[in-house]
Coordinates of N, CA and C in Angstrom, one line a residue:
X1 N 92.7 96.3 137.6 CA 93.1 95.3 136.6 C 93.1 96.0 135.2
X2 N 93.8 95.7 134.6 CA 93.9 96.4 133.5 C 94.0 94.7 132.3
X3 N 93.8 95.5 130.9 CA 93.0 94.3 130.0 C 93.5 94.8 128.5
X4 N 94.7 94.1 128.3 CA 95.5 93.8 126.8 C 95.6 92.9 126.2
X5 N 95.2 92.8 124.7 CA 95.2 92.0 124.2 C 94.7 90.5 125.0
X6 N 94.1 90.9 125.5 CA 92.8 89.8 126.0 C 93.3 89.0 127.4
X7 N 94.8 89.5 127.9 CA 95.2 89.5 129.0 C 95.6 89.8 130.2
X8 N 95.3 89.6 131.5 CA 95.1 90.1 132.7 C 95.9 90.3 133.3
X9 N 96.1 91.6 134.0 CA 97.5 91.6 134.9 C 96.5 92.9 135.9
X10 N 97.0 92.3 136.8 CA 96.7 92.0 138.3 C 97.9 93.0 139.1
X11 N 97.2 93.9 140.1 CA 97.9 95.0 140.1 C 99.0 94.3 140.8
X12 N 100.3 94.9 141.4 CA 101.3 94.5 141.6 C 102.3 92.8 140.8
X13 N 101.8 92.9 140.1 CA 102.1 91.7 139.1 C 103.2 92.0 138.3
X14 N 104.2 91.8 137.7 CA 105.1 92.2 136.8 C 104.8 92.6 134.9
X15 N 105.2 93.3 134.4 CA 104.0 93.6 133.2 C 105.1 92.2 132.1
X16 N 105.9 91.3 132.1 CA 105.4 90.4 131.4 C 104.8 89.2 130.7
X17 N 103.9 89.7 130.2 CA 102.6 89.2 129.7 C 103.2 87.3 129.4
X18 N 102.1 86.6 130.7 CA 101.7 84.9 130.4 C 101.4 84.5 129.2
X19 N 102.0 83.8 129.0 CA 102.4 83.2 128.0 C 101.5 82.9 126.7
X20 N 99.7 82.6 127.5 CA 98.7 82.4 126.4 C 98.6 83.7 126.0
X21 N 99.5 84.7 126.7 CA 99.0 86.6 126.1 C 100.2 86.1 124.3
X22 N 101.3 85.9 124.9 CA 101.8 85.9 123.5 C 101.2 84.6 122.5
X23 N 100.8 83.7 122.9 CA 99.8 82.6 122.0 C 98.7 83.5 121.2
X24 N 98.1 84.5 122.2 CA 97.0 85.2 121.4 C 97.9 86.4 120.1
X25 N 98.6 86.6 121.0 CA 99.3 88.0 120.0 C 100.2 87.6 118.6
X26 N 100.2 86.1 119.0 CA 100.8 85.1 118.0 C 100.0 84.6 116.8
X27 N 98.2 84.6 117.2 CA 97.6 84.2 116.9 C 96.7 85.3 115.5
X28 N 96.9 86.7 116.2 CA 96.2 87.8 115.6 C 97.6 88.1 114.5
X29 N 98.6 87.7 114.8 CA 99.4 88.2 113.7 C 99.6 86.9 113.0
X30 N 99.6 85.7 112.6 CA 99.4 85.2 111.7 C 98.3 85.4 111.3
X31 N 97.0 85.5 111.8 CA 96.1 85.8 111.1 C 95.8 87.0 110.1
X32 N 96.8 88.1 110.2 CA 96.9 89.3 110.0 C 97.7 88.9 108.5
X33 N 98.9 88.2 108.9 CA 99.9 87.9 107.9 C 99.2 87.1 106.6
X34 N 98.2 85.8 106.9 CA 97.5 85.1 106.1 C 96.6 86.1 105.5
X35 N 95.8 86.9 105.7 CA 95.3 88.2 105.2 C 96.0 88.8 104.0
X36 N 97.2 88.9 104.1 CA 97.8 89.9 103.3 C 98.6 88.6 102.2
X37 N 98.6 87.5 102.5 CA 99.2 86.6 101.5 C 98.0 86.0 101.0
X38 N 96.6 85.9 101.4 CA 95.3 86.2 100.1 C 95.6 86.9 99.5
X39 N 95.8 87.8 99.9 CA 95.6 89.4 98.9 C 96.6 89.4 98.0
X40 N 97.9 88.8 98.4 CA 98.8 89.2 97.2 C 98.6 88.1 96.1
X41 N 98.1 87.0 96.8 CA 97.7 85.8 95.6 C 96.7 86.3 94.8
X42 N 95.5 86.9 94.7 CA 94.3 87.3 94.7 C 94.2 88.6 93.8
X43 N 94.9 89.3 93.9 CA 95.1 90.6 93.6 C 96.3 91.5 93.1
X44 N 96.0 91.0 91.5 CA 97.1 91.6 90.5 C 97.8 92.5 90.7
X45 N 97.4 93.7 91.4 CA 98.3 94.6 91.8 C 99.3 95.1 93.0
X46 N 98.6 93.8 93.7 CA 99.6 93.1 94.6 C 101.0 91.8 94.6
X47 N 100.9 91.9 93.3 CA 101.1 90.7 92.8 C 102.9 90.5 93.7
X48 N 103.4 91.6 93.7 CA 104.7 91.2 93.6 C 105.1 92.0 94.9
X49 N 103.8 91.9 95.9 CA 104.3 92.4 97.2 C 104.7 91.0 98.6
X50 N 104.8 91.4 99.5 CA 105.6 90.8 100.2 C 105.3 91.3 101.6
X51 N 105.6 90.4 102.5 CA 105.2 90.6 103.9 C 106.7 90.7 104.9
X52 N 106.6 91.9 105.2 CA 108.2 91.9 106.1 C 108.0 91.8 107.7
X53 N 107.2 92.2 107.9 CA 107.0 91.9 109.0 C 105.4 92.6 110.4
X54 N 104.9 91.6 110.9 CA 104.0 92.0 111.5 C 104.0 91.9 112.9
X55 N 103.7 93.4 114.0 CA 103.8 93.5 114.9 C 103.1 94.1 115.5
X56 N 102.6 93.1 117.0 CA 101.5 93.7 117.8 C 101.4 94.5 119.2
X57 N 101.3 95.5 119.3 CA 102.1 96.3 120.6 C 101.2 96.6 121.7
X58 N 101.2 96.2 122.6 CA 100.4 96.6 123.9 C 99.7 98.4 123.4
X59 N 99.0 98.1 123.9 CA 97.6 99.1 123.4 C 97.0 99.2 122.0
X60 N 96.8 97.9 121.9 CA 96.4 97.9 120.3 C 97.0 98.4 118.9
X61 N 98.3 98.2 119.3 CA 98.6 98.8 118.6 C 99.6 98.0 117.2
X62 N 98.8 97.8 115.7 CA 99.3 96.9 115.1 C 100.1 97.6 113.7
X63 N 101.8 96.9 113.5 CA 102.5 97.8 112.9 C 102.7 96.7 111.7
X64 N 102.0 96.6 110.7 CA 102.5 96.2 109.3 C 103.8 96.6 108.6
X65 N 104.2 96.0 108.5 CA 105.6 96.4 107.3 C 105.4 95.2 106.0
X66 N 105.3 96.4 104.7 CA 105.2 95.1 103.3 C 106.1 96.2 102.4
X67 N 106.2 95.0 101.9 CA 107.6 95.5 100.4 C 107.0 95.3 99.3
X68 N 107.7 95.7 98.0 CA 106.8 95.0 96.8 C 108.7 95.1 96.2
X69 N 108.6 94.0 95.1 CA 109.4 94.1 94.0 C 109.6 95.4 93.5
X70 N 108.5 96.0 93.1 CA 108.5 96.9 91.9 C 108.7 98.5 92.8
X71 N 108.3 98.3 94.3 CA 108.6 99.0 95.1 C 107.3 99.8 95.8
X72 N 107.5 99.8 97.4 CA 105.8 100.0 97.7 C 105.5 101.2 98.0
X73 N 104.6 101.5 97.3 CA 104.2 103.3 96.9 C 103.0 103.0 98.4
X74 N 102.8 104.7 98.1 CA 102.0 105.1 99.2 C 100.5 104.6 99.2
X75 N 100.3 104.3 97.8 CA 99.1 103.9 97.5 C 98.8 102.6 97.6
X76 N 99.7 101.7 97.9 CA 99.6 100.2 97.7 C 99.6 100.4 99.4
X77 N 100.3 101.2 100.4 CA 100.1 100.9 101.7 C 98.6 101.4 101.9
X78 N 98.1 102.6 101.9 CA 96.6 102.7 101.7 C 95.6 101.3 101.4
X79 N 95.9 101.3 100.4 CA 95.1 100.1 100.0 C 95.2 98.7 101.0
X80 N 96.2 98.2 101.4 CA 96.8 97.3 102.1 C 95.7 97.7 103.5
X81 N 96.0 98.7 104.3 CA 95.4 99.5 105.3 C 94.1 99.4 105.5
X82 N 93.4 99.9 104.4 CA 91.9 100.0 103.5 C 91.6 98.1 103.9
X83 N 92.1 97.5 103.8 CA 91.7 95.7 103.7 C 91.8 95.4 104.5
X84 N 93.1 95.6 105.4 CA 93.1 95.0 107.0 C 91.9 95.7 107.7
X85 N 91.4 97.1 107.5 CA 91.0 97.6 108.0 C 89.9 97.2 108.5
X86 N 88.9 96.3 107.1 CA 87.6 96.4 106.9 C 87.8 95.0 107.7
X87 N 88.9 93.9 107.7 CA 88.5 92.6 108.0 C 88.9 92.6 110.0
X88 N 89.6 93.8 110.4 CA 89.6 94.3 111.6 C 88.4 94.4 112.2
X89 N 87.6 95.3 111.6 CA 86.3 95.4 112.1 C 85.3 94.6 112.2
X90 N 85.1 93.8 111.2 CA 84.4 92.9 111.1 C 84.7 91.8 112.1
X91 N 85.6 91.6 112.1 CA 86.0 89.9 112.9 C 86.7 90.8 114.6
X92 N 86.5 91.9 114.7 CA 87.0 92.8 115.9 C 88.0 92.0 116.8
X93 N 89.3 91.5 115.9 CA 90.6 91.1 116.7 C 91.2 92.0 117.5
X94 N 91.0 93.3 117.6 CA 91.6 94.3 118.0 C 90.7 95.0 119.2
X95 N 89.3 94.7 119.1 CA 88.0 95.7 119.8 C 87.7 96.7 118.8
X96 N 87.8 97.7 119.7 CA 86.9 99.2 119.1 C 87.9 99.7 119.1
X97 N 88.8 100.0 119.7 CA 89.6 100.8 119.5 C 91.2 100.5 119.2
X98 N 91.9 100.8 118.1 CA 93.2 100.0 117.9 C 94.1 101.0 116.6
X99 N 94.9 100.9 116.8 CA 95.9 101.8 116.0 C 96.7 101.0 114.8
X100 N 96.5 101.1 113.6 CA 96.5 100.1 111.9 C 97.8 101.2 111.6
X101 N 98.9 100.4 111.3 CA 100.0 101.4 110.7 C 100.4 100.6 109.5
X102 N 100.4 100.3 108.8 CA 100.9 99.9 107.1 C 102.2 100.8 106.4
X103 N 103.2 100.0 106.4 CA 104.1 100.7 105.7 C 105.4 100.1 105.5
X104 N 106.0 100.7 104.3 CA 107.2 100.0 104.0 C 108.3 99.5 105.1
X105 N 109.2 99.0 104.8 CA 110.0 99.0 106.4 C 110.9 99.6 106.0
X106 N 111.5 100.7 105.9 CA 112.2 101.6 106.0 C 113.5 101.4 106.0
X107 N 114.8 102.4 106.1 CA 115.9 102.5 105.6 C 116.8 101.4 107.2
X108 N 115.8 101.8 107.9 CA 116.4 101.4 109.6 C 116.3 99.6 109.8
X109 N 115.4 99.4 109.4 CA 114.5 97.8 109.7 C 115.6 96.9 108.3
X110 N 115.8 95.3 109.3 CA 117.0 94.9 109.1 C 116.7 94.0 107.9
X111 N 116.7 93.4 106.9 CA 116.2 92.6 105.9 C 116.4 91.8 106.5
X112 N 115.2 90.9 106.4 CA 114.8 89.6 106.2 C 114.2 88.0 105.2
X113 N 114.3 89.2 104.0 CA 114.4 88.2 102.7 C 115.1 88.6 101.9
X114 N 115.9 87.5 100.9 CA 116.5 87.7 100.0 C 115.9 88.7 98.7
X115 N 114.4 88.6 98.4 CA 114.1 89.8 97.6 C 114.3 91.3 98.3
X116 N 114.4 91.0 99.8 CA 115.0 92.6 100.2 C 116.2 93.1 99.9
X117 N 117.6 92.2 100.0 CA 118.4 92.3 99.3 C 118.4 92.5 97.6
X118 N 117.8 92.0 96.8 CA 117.7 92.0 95.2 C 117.3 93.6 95.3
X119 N 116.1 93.9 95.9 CA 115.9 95.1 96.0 C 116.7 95.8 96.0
X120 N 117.9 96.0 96.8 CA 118.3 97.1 97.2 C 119.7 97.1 96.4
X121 N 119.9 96.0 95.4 CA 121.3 96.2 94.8 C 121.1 97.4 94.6
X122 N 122.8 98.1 94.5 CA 123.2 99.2 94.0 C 123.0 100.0 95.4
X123 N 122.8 99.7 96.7 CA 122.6 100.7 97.9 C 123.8 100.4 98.4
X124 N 124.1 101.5 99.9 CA 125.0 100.9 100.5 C 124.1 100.1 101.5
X125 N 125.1 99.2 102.0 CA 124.6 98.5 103.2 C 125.4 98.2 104.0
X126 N 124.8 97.6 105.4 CA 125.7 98.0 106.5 C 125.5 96.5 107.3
X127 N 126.3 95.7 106.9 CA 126.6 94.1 107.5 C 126.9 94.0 108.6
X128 N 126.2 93.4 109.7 CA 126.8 93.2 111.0 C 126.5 91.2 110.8
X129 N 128.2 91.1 111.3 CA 128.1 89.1 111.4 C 128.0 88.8 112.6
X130 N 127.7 87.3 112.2 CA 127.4 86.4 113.5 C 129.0 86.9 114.6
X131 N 129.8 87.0 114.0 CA 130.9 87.6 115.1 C 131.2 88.7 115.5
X132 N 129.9 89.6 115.0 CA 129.8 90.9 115.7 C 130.5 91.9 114.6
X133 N 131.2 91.6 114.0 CA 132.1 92.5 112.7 C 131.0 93.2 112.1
X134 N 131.7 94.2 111.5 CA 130.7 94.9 110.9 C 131.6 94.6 109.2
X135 N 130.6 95.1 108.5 CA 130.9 95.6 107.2 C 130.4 96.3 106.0
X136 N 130.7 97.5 105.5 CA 130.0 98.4 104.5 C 129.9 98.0 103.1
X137 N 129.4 98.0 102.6 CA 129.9 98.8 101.5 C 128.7 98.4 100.0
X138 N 128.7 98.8 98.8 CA 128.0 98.9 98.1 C 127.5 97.4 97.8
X139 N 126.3 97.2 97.9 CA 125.5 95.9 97.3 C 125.4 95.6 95.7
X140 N 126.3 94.6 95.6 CA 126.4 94.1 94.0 C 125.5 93.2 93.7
X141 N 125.5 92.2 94.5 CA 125.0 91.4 93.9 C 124.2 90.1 95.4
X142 N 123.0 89.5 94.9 CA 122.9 88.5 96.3 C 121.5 87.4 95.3
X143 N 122.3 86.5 96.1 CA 122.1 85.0 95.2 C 121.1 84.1 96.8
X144 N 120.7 82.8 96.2 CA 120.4 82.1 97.5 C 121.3 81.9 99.0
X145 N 122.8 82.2 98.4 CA 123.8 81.8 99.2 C 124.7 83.1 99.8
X146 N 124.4 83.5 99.4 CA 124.9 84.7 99.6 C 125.2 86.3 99.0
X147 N 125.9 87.6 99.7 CA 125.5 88.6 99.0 C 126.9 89.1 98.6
X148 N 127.0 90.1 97.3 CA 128.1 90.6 97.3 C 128.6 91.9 97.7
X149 N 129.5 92.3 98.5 CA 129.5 93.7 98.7 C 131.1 94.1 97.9
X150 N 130.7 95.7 97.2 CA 131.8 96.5 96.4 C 132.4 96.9 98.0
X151 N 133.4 96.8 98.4 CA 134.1 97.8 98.9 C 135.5 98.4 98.6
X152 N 135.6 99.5 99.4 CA 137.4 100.4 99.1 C 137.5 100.2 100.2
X153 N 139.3 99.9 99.8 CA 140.0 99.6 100.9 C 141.5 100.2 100.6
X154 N 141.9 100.4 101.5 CA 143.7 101.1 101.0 C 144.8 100.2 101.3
X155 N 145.0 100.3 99.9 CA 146.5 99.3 99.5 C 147.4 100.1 99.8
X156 N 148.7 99.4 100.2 CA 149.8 100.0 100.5 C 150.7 99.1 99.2
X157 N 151.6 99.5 99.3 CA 152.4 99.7 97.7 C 153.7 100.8 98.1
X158 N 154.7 99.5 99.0 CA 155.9 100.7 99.4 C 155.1 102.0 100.5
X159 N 155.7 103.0 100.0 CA 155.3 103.7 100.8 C 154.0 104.9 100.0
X160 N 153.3 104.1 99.1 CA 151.9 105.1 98.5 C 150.9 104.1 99.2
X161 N 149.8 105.1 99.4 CA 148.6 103.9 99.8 C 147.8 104.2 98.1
X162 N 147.0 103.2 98.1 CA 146.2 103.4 97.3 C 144.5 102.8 97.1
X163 N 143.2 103.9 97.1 CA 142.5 103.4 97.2 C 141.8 102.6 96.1
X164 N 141.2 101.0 96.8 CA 140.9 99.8 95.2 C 139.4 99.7 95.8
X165 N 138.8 99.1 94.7 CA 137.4 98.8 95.0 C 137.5 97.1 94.7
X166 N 137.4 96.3 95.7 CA 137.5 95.1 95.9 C 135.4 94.3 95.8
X167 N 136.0 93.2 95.5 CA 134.4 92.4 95.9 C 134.3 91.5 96.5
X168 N 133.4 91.4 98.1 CA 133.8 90.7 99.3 C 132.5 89.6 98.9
X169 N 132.6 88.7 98.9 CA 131.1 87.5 98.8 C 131.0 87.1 100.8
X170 N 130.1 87.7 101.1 CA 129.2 87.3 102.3 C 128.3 86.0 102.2
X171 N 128.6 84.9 102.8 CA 127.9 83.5 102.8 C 126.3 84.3 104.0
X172 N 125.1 84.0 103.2 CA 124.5 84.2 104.3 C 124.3 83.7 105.7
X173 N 125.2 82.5 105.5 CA 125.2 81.4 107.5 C 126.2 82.2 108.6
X174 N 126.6 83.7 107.7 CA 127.3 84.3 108.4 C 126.9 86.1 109.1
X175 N 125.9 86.0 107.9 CA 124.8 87.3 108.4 C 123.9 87.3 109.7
X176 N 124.2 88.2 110.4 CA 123.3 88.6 111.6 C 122.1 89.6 111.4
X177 N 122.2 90.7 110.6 CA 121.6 91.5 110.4 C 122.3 92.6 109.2
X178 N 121.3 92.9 108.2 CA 121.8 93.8 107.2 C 120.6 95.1 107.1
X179 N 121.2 96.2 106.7 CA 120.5 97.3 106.9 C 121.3 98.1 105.6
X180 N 120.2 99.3 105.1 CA 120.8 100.3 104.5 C 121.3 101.0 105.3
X181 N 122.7 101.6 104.6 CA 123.6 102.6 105.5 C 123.2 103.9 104.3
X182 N 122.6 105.0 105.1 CA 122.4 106.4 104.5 C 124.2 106.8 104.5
X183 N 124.2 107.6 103.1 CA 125.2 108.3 103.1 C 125.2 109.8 103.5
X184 N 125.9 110.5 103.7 CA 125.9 111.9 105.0 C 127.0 112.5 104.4

């Protein structure tokens, strides 16, 4: 028998985890998440951070992602780390043994609040819609309702093309997923 996150699986059994296993894993990551929204109420130099997302992975394994406004340095993830750490121990949601990762969510991980977009005006980004379309191009601007993307596109004009920098407005009830696109 083997013993995750406080649930049992029974040898020849299939490994996905009954249901009260994700009630519990449901349970330690809001609790995780209310943690870190003390802290930013609480704690001036947290003031303008943000929670992107919290994730609990078979073998103890717990992956924080936070953002800030002003933008999250290495040292606000430390510190962030440094606090789950101590209230880990104490209240032992994890046991004795468990793996604490704190960190920005990176260029790959898909936004999920509108201050992640504010953030990143001026990047490229990489739009995928509810109809599977894709779309590039430089982030101008993003409002409660939606974001704006610069893109180029080639006009034809007879027989010249010519390349224009157009401004496409994205309603967000049309967004599936948005990501920074690295340029190469």
């Amino acid at each position: 028998m083997q013993h995750n996150f406080g649930c049992h699986q029974h040898e020849g059994e299939p490994l996905v985890p009954p249901r009260f296993c994700i009630n519990e894993i449901m349970e330690v990551t809001e609790r995780i998440t209310n943690l870190l929204e003390e802290k930013y109420a609480t704690d001036e130099a947290f003031a303008d951070c943000f929670t992107v997302d919290v994730e609990l992975k078979p073998g103890q394994k717990l992956y924080v992602f936070a953002d800030s406004d002003s933008g999250m340095t290495f040292e606000k993830c430390q510190k962030l780390s440094r606090y789950l750490e101590s209230h880990l121990d104490t209240n032992a949601w994890l046991g004795d043994k468990y793996l604490l990762e704190v960190s920005s969510p990176g260029i790959g991980r898909p936004f999920k609040f509108l201050r992640q977009y504010r953030n990143n005006i001026g990047r490229n980004v990489e739009v995928t819609l509810k109809d599977k379309t894709r779309q590039t191009g430089l982030l101008k601007d993003a409002d409660e309702t939606q974001i704006v993307l610069l893109q180029k596109v080639i006009e034809k004009g007879g027989n010249k093309k010519k390349e224009v920098e157009v401004e496409t407005a994205v309603p967000f009830a049309q967004i599936e997923k948005s990501i920074v696109k690295l340029a190469f």
